[in-house]
PDB file of C-alpha atoms in Angstrom:
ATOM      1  CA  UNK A   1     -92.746  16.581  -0.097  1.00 54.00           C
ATOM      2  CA  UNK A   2     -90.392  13.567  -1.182  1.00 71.00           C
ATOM      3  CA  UNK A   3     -89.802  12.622  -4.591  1.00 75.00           C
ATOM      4  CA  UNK A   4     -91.377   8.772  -3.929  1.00 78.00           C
ATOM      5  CA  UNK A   5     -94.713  10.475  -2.558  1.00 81.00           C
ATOM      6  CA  UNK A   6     -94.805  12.410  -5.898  1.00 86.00           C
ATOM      7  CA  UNK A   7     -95.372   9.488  -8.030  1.00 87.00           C
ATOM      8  CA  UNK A   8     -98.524   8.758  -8.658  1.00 90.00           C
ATOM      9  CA  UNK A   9     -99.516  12.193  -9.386  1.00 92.00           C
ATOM     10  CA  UNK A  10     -96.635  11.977 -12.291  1.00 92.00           C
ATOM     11  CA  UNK A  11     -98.274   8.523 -13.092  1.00 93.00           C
ATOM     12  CA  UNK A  12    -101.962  10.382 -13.382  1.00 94.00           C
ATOM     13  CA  UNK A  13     -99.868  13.228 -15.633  1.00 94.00           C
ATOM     14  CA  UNK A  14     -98.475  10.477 -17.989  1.00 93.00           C
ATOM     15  CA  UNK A  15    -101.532   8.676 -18.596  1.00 95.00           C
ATOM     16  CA  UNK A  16    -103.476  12.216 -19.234  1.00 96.00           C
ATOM     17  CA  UNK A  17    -100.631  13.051 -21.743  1.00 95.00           C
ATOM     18  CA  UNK A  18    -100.906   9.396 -23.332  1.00 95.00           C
ATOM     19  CA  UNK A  19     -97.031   8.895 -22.923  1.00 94.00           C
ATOM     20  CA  UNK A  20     -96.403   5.369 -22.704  1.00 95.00           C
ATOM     21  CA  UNK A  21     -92.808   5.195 -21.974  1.00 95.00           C
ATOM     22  CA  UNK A  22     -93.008   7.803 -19.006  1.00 95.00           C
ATOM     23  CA  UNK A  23     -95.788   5.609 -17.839  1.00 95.00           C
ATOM     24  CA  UNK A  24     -94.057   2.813 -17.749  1.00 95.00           C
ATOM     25  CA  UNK A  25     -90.856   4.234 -16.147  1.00 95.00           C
ATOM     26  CA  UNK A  26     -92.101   5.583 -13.634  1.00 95.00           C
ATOM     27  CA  UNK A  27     -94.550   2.613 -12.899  1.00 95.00           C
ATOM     28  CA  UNK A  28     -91.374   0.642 -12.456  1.00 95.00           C
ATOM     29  CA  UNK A  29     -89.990   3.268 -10.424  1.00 94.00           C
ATOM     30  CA  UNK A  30     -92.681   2.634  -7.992  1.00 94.00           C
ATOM     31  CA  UNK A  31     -92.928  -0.891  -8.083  1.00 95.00           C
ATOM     32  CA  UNK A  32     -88.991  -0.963  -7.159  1.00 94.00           C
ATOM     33  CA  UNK A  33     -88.906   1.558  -4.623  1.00 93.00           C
ATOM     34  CA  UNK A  34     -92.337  -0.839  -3.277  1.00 94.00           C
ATOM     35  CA  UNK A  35     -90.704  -4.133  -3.535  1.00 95.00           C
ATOM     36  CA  UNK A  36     -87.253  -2.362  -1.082  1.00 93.00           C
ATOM     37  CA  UNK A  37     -89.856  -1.002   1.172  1.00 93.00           C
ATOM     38  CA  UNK A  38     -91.413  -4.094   1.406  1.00 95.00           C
ATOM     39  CA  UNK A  39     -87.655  -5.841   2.286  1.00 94.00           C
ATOM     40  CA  UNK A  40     -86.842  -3.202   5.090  1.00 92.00           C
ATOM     41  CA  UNK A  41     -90.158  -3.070   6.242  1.00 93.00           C
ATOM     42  CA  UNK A  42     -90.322   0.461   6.532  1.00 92.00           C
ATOM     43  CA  UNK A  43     -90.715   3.595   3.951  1.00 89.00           C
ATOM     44  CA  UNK A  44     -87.230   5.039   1.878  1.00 87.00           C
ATOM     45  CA  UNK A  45     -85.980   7.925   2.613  1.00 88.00           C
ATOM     46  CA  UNK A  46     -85.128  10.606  -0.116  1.00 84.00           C
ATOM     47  CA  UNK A  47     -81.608   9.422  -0.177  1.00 82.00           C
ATOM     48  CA  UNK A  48     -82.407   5.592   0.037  1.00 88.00           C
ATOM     49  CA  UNK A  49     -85.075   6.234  -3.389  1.00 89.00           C
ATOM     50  CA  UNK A  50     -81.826   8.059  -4.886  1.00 87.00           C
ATOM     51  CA  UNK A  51     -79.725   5.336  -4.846  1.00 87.00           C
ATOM     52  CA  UNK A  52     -82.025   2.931  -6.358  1.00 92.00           C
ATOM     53  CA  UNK A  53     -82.673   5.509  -9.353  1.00 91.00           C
ATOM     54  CA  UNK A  54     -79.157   5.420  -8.958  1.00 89.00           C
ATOM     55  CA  UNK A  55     -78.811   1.740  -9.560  1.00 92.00           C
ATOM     56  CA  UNK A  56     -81.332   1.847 -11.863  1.00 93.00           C
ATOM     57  CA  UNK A  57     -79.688   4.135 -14.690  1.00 91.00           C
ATOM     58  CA  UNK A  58     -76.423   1.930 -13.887  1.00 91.00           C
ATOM     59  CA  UNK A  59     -78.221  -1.137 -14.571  1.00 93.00           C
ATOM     60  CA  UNK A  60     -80.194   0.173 -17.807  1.00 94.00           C
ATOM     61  CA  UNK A  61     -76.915   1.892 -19.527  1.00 93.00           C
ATOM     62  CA  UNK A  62     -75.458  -1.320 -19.201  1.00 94.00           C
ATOM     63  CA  UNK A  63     -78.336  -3.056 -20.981  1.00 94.00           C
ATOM     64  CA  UNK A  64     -77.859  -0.381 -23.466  1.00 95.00           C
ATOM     65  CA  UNK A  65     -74.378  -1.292 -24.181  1.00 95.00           C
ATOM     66  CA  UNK A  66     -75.648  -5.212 -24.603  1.00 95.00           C
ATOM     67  CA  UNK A  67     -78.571  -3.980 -26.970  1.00 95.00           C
ATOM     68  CA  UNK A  68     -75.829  -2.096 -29.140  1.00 95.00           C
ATOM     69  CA  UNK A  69     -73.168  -5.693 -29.461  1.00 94.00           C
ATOM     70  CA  UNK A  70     -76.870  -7.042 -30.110  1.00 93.00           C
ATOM     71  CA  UNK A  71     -77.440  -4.644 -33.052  1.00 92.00           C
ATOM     72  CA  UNK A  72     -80.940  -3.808 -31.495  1.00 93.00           C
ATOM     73  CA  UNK A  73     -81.221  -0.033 -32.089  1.00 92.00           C
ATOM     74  CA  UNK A  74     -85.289  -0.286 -31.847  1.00 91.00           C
ATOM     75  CA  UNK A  75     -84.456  -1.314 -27.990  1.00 93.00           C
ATOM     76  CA  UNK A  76     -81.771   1.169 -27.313  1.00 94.00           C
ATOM     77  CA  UNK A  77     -83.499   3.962 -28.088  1.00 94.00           C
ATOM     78  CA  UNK A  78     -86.350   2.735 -25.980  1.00 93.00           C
ATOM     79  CA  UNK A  79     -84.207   2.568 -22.833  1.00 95.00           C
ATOM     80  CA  UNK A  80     -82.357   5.645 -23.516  1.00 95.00           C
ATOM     81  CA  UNK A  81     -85.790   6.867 -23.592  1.00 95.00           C
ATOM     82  CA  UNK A  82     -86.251   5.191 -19.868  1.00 95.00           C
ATOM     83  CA  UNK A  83     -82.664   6.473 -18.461  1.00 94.00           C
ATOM     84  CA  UNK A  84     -83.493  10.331 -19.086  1.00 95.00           C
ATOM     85  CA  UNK A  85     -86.924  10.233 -17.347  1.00 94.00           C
ATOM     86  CA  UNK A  86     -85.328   8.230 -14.433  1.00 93.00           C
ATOM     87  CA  UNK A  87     -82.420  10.979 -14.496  1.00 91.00           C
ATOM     88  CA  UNK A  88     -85.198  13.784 -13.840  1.00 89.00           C
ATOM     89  CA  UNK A  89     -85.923  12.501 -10.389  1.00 86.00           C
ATOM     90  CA  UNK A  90     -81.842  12.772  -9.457  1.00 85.00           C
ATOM     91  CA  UNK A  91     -80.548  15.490  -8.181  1.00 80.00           C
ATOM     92  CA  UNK A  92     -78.033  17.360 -10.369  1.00 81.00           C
ATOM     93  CA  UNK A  93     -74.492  16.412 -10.862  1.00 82.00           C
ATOM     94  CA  UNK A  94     -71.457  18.309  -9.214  1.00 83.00           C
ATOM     95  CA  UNK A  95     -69.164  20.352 -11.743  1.00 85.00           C
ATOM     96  CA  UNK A  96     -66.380  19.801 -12.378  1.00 84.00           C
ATOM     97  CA  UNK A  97     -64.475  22.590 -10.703  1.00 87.00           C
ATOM     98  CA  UNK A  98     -66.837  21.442  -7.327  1.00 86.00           C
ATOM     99  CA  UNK A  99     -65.545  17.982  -7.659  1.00 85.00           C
ATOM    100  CA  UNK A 100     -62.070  19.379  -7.818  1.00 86.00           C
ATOM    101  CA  UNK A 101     -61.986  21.200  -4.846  1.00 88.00           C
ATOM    102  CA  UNK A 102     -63.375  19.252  -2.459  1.00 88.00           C
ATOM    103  CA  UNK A 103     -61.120  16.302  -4.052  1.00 86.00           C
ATOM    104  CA  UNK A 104     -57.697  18.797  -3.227  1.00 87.00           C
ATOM    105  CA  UNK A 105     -59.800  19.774   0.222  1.00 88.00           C
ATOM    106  CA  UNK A 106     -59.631  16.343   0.812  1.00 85.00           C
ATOM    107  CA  UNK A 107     -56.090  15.124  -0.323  1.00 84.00           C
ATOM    108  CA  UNK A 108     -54.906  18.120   1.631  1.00 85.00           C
ATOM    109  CA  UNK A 109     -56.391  16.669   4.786  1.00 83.00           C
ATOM    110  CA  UNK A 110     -54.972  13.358   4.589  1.00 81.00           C
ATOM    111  CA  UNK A 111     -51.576  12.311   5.951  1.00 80.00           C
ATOM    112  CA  UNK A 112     -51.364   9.229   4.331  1.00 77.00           C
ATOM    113  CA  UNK A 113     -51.531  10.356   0.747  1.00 74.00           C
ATOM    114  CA  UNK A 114     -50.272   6.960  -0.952  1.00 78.00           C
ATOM    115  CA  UNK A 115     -53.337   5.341   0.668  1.00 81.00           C
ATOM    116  CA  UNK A 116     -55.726   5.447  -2.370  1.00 83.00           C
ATOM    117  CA  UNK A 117     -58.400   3.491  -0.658  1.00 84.00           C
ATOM    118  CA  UNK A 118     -58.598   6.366   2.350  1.00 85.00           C
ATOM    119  CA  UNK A 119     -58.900   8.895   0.323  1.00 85.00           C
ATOM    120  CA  UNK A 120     -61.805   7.988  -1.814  1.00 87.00           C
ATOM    121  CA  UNK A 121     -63.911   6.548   1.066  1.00 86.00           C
ATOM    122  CA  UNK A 122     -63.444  10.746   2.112  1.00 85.00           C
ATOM    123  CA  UNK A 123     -64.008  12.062  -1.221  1.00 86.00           C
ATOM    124  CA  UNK A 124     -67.078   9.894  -1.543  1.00 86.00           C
ATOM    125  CA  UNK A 125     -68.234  10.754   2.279  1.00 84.00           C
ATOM    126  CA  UNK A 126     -68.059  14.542   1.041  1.00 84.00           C
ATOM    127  CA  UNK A 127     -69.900  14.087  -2.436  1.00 84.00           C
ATOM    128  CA  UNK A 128     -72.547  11.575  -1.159  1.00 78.00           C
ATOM    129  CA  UNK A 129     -73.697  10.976  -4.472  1.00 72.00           C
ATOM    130  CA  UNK A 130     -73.813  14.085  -6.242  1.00 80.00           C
ATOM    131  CA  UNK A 131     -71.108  13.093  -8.490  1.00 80.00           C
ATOM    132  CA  UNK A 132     -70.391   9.918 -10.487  1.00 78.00           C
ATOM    133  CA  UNK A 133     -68.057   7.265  -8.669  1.00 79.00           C
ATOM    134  CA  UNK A 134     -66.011   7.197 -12.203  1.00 82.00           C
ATOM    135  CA  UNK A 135     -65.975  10.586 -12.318  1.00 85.00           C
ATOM    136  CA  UNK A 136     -63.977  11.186  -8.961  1.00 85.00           C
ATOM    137  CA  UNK A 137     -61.903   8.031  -8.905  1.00 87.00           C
ATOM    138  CA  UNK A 138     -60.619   9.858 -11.972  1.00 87.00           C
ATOM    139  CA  UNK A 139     -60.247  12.994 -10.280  1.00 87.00           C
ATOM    140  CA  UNK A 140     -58.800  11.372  -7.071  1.00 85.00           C
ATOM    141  CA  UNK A 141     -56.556   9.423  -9.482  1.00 86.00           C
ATOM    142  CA  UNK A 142     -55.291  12.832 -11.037  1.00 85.00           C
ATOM    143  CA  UNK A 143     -54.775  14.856  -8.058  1.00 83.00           C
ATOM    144  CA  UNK A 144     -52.567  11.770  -6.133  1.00 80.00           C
ATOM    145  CA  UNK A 145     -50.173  11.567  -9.527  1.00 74.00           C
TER     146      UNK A 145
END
């Protein structure tokens, strides 16, 4: 069963538990993995509905960071609220250690090692999104020097 075909029974949980803010998150959810469907005329697949949850904590932690120069806690803590129910429909994150490998896995494999560019495009193939981009240009970063 995907994770998009689970959400209305989450929707029916949250409005049997009377918890507004789930409710609302994961209405929006829905409505945004609707509205892509609707563009490529066809329904997402597990990995397609990842990326926009994907986009969608991106896009909300950097409303956080404009609601904190704003000095409005009461809406910060609201869409903190928002980004750790959206982060319970990713999949987890890649240690460390994980990361590390596959980044030295990958550096070994490449001849060109003072292309940059090549090697993340790899490291990135070989993650596919279980790790943050920040996280392994960092690590890509540390094991070129």
């Amino acid at each position: 069963m995907s994770i998009r075909s689970n959400l209305p029974n989450m929707i029916k949980d949250a409005m049997r538990a009377r918890d507004q803010i789930r409710l609302d998150t994961i209405r929006f959810v829905m409505s945004q993995a609707k509205n892509l469907e609707i563009d490529l005329k066809r329904e997402l697949n597990d990995d397609e509905f990842i990326s926009l949850l994907k986009k969608e904590v991106k896009n909300r932690n950097e409303a956080i960071e404009q609601f904190r120069t704003g000095g409005r806690e009461d809406i910060v803590l609201e869409e903190e609220a928002k980004v750790k129910i959206i982060q319970e429909f990713l999949p987890a994150e890649m240690n460390d250690e994980d990361l590390h490998s596959i980044v030295k896995k990958v550096v070994d494999a490449t001849e060109d090692k003072s292309n940059f560019g090549l090697v993340m495009k790899a490291v990135m193939a070989e993650v596919k999104g279980k790790a943050d981009g920040k996280r392994v240009t960092a690590a890509v970063k540390n094991a070129l020097g």
